[in-house]
Backbone as ProteinMPNN parsed JSONL, in Angstrom:
{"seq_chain_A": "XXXXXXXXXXXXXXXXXXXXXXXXXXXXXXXXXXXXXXXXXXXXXXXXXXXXXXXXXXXXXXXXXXXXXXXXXXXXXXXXXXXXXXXXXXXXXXXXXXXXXXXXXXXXXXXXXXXXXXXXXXXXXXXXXXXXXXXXXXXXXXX", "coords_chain_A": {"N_chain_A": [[0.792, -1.181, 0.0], [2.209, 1.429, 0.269], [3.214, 1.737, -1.104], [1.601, 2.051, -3.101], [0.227, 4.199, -2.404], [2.405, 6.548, -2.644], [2.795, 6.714, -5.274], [0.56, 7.536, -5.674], [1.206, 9.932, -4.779], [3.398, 10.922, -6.124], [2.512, 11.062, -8.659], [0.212, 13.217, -8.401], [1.989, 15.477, -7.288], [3.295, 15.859, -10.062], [1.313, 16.299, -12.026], [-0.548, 18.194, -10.399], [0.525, 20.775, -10.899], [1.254, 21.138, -14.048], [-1.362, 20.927, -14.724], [-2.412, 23.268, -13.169], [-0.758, 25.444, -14.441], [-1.893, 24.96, -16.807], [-4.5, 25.662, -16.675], [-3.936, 28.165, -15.847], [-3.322, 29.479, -17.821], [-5.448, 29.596, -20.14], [-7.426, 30.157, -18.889], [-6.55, 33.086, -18.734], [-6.66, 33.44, -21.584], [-8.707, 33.802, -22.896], [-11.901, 35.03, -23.681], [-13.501, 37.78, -21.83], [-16.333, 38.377, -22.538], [-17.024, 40.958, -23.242], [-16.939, 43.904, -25.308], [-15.084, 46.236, -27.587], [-15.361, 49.353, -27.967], [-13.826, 51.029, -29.588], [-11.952, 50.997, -32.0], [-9.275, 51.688, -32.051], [-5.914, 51.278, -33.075], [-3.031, 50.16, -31.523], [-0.647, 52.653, -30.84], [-1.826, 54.433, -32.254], [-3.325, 58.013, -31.427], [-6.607, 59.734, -30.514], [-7.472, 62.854, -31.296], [-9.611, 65.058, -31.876], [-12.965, 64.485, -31.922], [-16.238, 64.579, -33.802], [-19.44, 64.91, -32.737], [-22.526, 62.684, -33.474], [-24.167, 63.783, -36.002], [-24.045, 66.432, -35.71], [-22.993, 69.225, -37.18], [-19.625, 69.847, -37.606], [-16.653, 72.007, -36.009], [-14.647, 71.621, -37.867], [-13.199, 72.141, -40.945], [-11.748, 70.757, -42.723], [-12.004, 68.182, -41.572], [-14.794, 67.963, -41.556], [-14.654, 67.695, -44.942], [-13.394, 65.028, -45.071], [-15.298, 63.85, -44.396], [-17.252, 64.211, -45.89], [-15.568, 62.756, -48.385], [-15.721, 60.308, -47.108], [-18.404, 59.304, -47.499], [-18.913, 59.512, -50.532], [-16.933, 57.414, -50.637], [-18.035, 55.226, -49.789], [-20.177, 55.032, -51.385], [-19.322, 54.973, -53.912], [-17.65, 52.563, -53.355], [-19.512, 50.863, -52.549], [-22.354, 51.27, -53.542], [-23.931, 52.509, -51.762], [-26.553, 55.117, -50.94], [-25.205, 58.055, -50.256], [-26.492, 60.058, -48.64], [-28.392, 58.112, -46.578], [-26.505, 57.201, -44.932], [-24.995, 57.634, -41.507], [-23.436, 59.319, -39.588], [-21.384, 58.127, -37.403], [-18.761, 57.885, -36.254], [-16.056, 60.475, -36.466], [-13.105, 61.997, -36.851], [-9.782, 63.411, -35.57], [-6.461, 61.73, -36.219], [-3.88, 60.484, -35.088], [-1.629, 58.528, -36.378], [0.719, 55.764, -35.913], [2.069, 54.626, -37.969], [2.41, 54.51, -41.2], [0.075, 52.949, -42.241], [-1.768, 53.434, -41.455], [-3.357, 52.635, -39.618], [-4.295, 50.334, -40.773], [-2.759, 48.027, -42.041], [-2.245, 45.934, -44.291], [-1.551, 42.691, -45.227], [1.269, 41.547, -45.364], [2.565, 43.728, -46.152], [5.254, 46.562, -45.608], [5.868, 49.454, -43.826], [6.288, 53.119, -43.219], [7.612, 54.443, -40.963], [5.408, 56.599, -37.552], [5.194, 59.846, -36.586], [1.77, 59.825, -37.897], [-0.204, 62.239, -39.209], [-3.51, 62.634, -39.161], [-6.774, 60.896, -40.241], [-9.969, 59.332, -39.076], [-13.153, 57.901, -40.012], [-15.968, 56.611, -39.383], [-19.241, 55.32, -40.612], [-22.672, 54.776, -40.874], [-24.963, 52.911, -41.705], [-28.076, 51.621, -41.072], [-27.097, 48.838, -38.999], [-24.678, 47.986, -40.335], [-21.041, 49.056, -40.464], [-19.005, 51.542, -41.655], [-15.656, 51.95, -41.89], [-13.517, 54.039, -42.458], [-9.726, 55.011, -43.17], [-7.344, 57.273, -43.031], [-4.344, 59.512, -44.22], [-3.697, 63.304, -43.569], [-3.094, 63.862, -46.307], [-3.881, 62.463, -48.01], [-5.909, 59.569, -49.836], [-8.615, 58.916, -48.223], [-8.686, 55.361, -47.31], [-10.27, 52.403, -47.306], [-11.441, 50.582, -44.285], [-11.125, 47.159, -42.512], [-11.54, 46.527, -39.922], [-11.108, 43.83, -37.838], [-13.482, 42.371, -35.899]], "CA_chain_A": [[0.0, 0.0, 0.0], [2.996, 2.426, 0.479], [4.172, 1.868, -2.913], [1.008, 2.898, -4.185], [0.404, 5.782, -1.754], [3.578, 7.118, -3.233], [2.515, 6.522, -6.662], [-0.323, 8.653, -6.375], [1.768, 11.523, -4.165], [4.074, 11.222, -7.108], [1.737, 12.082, -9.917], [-0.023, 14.623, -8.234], [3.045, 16.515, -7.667], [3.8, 16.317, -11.76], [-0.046, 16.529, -12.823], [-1.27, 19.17, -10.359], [1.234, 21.605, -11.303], [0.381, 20.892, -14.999], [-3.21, 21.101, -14.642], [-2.725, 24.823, -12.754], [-0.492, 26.434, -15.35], [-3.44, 25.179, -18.148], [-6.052, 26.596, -16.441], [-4.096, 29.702, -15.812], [-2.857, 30.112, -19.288], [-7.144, 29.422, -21.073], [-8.184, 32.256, -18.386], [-6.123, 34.617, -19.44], [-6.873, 33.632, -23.289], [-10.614, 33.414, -22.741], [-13.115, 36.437, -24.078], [-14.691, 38.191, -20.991], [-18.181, 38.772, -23.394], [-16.843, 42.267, -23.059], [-16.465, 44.595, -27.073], [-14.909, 47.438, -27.229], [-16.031, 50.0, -28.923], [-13.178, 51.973, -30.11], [-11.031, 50.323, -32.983], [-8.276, 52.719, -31.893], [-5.086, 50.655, -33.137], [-1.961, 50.09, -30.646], [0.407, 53.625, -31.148], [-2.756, 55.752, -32.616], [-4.477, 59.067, -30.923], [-7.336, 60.474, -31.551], [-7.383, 64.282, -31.23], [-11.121, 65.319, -31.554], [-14.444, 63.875, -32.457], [-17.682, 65.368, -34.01], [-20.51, 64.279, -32.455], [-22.807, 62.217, -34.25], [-25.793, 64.493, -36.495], [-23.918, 67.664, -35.712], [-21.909, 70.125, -38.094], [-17.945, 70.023, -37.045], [-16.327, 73.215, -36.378], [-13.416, 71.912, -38.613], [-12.898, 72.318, -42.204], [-10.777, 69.466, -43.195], [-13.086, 66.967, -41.083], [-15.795, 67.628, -42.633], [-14.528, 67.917, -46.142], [-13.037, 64.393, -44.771], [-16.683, 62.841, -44.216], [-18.022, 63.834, -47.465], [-15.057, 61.849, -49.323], [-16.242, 59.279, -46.789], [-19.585, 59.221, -48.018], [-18.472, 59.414, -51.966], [-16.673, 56.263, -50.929], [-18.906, 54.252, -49.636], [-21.286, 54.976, -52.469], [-18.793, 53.971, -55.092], [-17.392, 51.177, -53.279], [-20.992, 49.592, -51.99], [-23.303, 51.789, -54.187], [-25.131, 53.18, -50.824], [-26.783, 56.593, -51.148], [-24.674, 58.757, -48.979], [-27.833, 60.667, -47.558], [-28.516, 57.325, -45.812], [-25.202, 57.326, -43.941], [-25.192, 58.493, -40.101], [-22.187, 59.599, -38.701], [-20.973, 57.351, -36.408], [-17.499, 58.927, -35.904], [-15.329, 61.702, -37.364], [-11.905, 62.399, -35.646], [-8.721, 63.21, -36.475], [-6.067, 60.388, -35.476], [-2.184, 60.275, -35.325], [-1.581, 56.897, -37.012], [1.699, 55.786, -35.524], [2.943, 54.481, -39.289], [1.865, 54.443, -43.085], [-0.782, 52.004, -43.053], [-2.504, 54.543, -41.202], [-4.525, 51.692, -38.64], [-4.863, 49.279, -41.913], [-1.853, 47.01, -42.259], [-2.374, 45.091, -45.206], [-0.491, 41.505, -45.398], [3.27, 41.585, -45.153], [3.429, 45.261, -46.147], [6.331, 47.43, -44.445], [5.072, 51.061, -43.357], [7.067, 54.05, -42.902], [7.279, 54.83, -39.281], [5.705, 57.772, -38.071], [3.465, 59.801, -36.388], [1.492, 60.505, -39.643], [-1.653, 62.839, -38.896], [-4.761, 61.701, -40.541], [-7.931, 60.683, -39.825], [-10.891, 58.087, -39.215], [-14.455, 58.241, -40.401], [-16.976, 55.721, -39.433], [-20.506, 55.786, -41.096], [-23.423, 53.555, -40.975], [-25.993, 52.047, -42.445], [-28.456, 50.43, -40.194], [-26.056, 48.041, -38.414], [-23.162, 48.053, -40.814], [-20.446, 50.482, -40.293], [-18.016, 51.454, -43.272], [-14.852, 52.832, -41.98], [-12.573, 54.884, -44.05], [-8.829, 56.094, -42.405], [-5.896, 57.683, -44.044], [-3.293, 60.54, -43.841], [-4.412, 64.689, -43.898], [-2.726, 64.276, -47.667], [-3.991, 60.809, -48.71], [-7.066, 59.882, -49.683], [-9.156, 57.176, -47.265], [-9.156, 53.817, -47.675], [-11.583, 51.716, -46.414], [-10.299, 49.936, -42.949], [-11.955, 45.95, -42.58], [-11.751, 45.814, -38.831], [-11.612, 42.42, -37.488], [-14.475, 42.376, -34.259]], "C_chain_A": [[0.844, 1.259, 0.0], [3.41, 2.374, -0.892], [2.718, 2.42, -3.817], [0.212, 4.149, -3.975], [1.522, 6.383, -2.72], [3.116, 7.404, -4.606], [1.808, 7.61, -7.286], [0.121, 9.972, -6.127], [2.518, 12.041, -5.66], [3.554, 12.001, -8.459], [0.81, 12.843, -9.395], [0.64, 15.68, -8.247], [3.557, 16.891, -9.449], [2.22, 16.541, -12.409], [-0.545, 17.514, -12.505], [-0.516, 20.723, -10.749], [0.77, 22.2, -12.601], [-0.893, 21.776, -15.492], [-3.381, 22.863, -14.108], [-2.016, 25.838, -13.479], [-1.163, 26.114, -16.764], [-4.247, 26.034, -17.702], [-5.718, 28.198, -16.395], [-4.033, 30.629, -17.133], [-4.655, 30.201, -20.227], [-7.302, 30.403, -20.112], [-7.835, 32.913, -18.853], [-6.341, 34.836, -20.772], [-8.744, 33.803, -23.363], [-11.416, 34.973, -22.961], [-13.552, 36.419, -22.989], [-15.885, 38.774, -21.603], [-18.032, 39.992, -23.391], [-16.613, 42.622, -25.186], [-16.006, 45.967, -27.171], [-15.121, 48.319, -28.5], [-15.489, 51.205, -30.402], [-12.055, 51.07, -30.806], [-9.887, 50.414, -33.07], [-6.895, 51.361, -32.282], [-3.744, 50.593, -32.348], [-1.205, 51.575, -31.303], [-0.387, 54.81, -31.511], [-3.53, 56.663, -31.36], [-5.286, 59.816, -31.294], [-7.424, 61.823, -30.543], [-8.586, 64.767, -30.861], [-11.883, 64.717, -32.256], [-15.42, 64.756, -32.859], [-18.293, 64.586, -33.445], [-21.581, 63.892, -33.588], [-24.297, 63.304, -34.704], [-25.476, 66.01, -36.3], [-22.679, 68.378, -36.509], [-20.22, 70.337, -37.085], [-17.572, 71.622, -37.285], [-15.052, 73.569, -37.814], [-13.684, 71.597, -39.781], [-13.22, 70.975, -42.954], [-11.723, 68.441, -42.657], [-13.883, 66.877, -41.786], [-15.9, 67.432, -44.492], [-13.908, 65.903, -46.195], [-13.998, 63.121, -44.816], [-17.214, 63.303, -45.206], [-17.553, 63.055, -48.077], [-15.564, 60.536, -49.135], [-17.655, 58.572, -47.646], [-19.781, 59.014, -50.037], [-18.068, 57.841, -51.965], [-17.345, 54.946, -50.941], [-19.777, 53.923, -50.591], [-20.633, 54.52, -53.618], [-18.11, 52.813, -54.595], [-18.612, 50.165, -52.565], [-22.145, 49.985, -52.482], [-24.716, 52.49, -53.31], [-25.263, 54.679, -50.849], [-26.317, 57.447, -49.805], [-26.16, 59.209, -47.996], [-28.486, 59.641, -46.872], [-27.57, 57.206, -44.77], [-25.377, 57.765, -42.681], [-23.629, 58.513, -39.962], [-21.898, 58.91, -37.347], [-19.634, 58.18, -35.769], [-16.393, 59.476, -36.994], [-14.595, 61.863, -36.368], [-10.8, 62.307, -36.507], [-7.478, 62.524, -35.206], [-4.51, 60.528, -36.012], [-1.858, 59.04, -35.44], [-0.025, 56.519, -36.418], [2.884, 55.035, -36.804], [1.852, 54.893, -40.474], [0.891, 53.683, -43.029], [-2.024, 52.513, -42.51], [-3.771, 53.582, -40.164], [-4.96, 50.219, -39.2], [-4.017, 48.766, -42.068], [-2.685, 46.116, -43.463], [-1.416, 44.32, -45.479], [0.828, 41.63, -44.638], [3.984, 42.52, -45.65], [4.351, 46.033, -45.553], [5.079, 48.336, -44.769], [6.159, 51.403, -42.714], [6.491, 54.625, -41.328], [6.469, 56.236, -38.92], [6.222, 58.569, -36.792], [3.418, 60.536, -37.633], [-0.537, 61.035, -38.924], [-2.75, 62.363, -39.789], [-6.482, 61.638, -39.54], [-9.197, 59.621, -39.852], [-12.39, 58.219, -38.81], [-15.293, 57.25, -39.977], [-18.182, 56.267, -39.793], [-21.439, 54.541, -41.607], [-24.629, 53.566, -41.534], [-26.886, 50.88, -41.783], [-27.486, 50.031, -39.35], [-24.633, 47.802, -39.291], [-22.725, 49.255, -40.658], [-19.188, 49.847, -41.376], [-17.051, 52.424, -42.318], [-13.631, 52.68, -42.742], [-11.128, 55.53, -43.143], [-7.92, 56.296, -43.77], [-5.463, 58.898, -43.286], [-4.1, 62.037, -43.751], [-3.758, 64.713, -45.895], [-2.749, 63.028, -48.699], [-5.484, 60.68, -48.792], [-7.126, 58.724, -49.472], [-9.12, 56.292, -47.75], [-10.095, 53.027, -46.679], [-10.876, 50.672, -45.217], [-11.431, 48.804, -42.711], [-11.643, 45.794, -41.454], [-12.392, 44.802, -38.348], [-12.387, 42.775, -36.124], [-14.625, 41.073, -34.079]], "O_chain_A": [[0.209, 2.274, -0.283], [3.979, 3.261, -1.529], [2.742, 3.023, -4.89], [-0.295, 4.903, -4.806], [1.041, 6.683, -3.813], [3.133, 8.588, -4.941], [1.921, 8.268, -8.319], [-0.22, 10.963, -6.773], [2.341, 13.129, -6.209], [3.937, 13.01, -9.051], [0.351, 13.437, -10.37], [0.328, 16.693, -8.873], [4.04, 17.94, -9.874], [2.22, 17.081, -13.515], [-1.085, 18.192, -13.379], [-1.227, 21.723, -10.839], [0.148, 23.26, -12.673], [-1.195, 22.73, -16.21], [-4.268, 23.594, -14.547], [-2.378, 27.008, -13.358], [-1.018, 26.867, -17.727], [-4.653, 27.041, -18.281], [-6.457, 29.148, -16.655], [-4.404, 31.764, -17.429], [-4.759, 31.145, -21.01], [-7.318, 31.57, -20.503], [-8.543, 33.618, -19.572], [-6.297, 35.956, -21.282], [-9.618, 33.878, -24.226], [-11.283, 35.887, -22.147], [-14.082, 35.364, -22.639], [-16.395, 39.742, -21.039], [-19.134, 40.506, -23.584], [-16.264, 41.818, -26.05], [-16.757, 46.84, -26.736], [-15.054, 48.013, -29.691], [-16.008, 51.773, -31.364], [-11.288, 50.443, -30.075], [-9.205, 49.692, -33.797], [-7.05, 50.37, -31.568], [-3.115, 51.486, -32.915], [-1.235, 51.538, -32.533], [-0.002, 55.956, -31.277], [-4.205, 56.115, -30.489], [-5.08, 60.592, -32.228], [-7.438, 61.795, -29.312], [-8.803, 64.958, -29.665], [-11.479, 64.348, -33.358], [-15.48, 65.808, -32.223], [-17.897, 63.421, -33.482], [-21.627, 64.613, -34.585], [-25.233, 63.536, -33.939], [-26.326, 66.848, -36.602], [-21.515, 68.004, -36.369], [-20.03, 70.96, -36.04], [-17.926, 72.332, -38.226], [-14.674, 74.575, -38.415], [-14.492, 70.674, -39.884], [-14.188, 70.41, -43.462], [-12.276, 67.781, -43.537], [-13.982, 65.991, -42.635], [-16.901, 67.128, -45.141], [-13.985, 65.389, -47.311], [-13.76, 61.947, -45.097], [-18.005, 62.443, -45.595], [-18.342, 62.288, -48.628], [-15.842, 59.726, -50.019], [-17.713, 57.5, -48.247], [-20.711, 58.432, -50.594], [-18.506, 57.045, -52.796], [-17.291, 53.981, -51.703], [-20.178, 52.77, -50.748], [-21.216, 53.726, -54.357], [-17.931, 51.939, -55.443], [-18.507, 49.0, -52.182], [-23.133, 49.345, -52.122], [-25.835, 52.828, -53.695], [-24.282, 55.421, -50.791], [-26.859, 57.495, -48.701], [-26.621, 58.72, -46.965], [-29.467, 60.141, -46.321], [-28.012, 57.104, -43.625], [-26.256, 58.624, -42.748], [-22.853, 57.618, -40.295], [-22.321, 59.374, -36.288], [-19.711, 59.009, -34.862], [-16.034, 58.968, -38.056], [-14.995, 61.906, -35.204], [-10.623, 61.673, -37.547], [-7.462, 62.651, -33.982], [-4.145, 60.653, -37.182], [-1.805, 58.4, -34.39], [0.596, 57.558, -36.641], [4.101, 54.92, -36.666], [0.762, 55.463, -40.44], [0.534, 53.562, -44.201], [-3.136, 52.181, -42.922], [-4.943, 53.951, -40.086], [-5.58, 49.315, -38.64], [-4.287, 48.818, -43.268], [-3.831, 45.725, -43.24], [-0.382, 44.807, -45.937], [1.117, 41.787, -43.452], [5.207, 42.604, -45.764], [3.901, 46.165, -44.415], [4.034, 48.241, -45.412], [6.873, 50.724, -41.977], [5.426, 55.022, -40.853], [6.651, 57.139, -39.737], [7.199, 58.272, -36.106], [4.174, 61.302, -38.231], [-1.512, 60.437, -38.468], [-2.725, 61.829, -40.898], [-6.965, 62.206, -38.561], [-9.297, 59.046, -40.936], [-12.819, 58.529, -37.698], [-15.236, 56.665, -41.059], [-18.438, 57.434, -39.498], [-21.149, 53.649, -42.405], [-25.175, 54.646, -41.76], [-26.663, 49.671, -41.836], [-26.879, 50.971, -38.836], [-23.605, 47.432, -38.724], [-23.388, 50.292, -40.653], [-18.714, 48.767, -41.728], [-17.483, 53.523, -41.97], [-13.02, 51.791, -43.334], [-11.362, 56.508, -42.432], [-7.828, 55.796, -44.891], [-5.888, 59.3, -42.203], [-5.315, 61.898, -43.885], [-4.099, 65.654, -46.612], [-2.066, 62.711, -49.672], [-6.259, 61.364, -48.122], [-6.479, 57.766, -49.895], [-9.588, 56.264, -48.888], [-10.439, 53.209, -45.511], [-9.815, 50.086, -45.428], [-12.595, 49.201, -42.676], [-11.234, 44.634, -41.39], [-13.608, 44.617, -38.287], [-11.808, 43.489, -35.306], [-15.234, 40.651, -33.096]]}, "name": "protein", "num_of_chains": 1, "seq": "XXXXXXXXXXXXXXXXXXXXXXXXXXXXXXXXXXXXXXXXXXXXXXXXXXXXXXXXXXXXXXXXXXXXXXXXXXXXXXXXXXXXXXXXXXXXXXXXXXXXXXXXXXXXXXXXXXXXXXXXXXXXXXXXXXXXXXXXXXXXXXX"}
């Protein structure tokens, strides 16, 4: 009976060990049902926002959310005047890809000023970022 007392002391000491750096490592990987709401990419800041349905005091923003609205309509054929303004802000991208990395592209370091449009449609939202001297591209945030 001592030999198989032992047996079991033995593999508890190598199993429960084990067994408590799995469980700790799946908690920490595990979704708390939580979403966040801001797409903001690691290195980017955003500066200011319009609020949604109201005229911006700035220029460039708004000249920023019309292109938005141009784009959407030639790249998904939706009639801008459906669009809501979700968000308008201007955003210090911390490289070239401006929040959008595409593949195994490099990007020039930065900070590169710019900006990021969201605009919806019912429940879809179309956002659009880029530079103050680039024109938007459409950004496919993974949620």
């Amino acid at each position: 009976m001592d030999a198989s007392r032992e047996a079991a002391m033995m593999l508890l000491r190598e199993v429960v060990p084990v067994v408590l750096v799995s469980v700790c490592v799946l908690a920490g990987c595990s979704p708390d049902g939580t979403r966040t709401a801001d797409p903001t990419p690691p290195g980017a800041t955003a500066s200011t926002a319009a609020p949604s349905g109201t005229p911006s005091a700035d220029a460039a923003l708004d000249d920023k959310v019309a292109e938005a609205r141009r784009l959407v309509e030639r790249d998904h054929g939706v009639d801008p005047a459906e669009l809501e303004v979700v968000r308008a802000e201007r955003v210090t991208w911390p490289d070239s890809s401006y929040g959008c990395p595409r593949g195994e592209q490099t990007y020039d370091p930065g900070p590169f000023p710019g900006y990021r449009i969201v605009l919806a449609l019912g429940k879809r939202d179309f956002t659009y970022q880029g530079g103050e001297d680039t024109e938007l591209q459409e950004c496919l945030l993974l949620e």
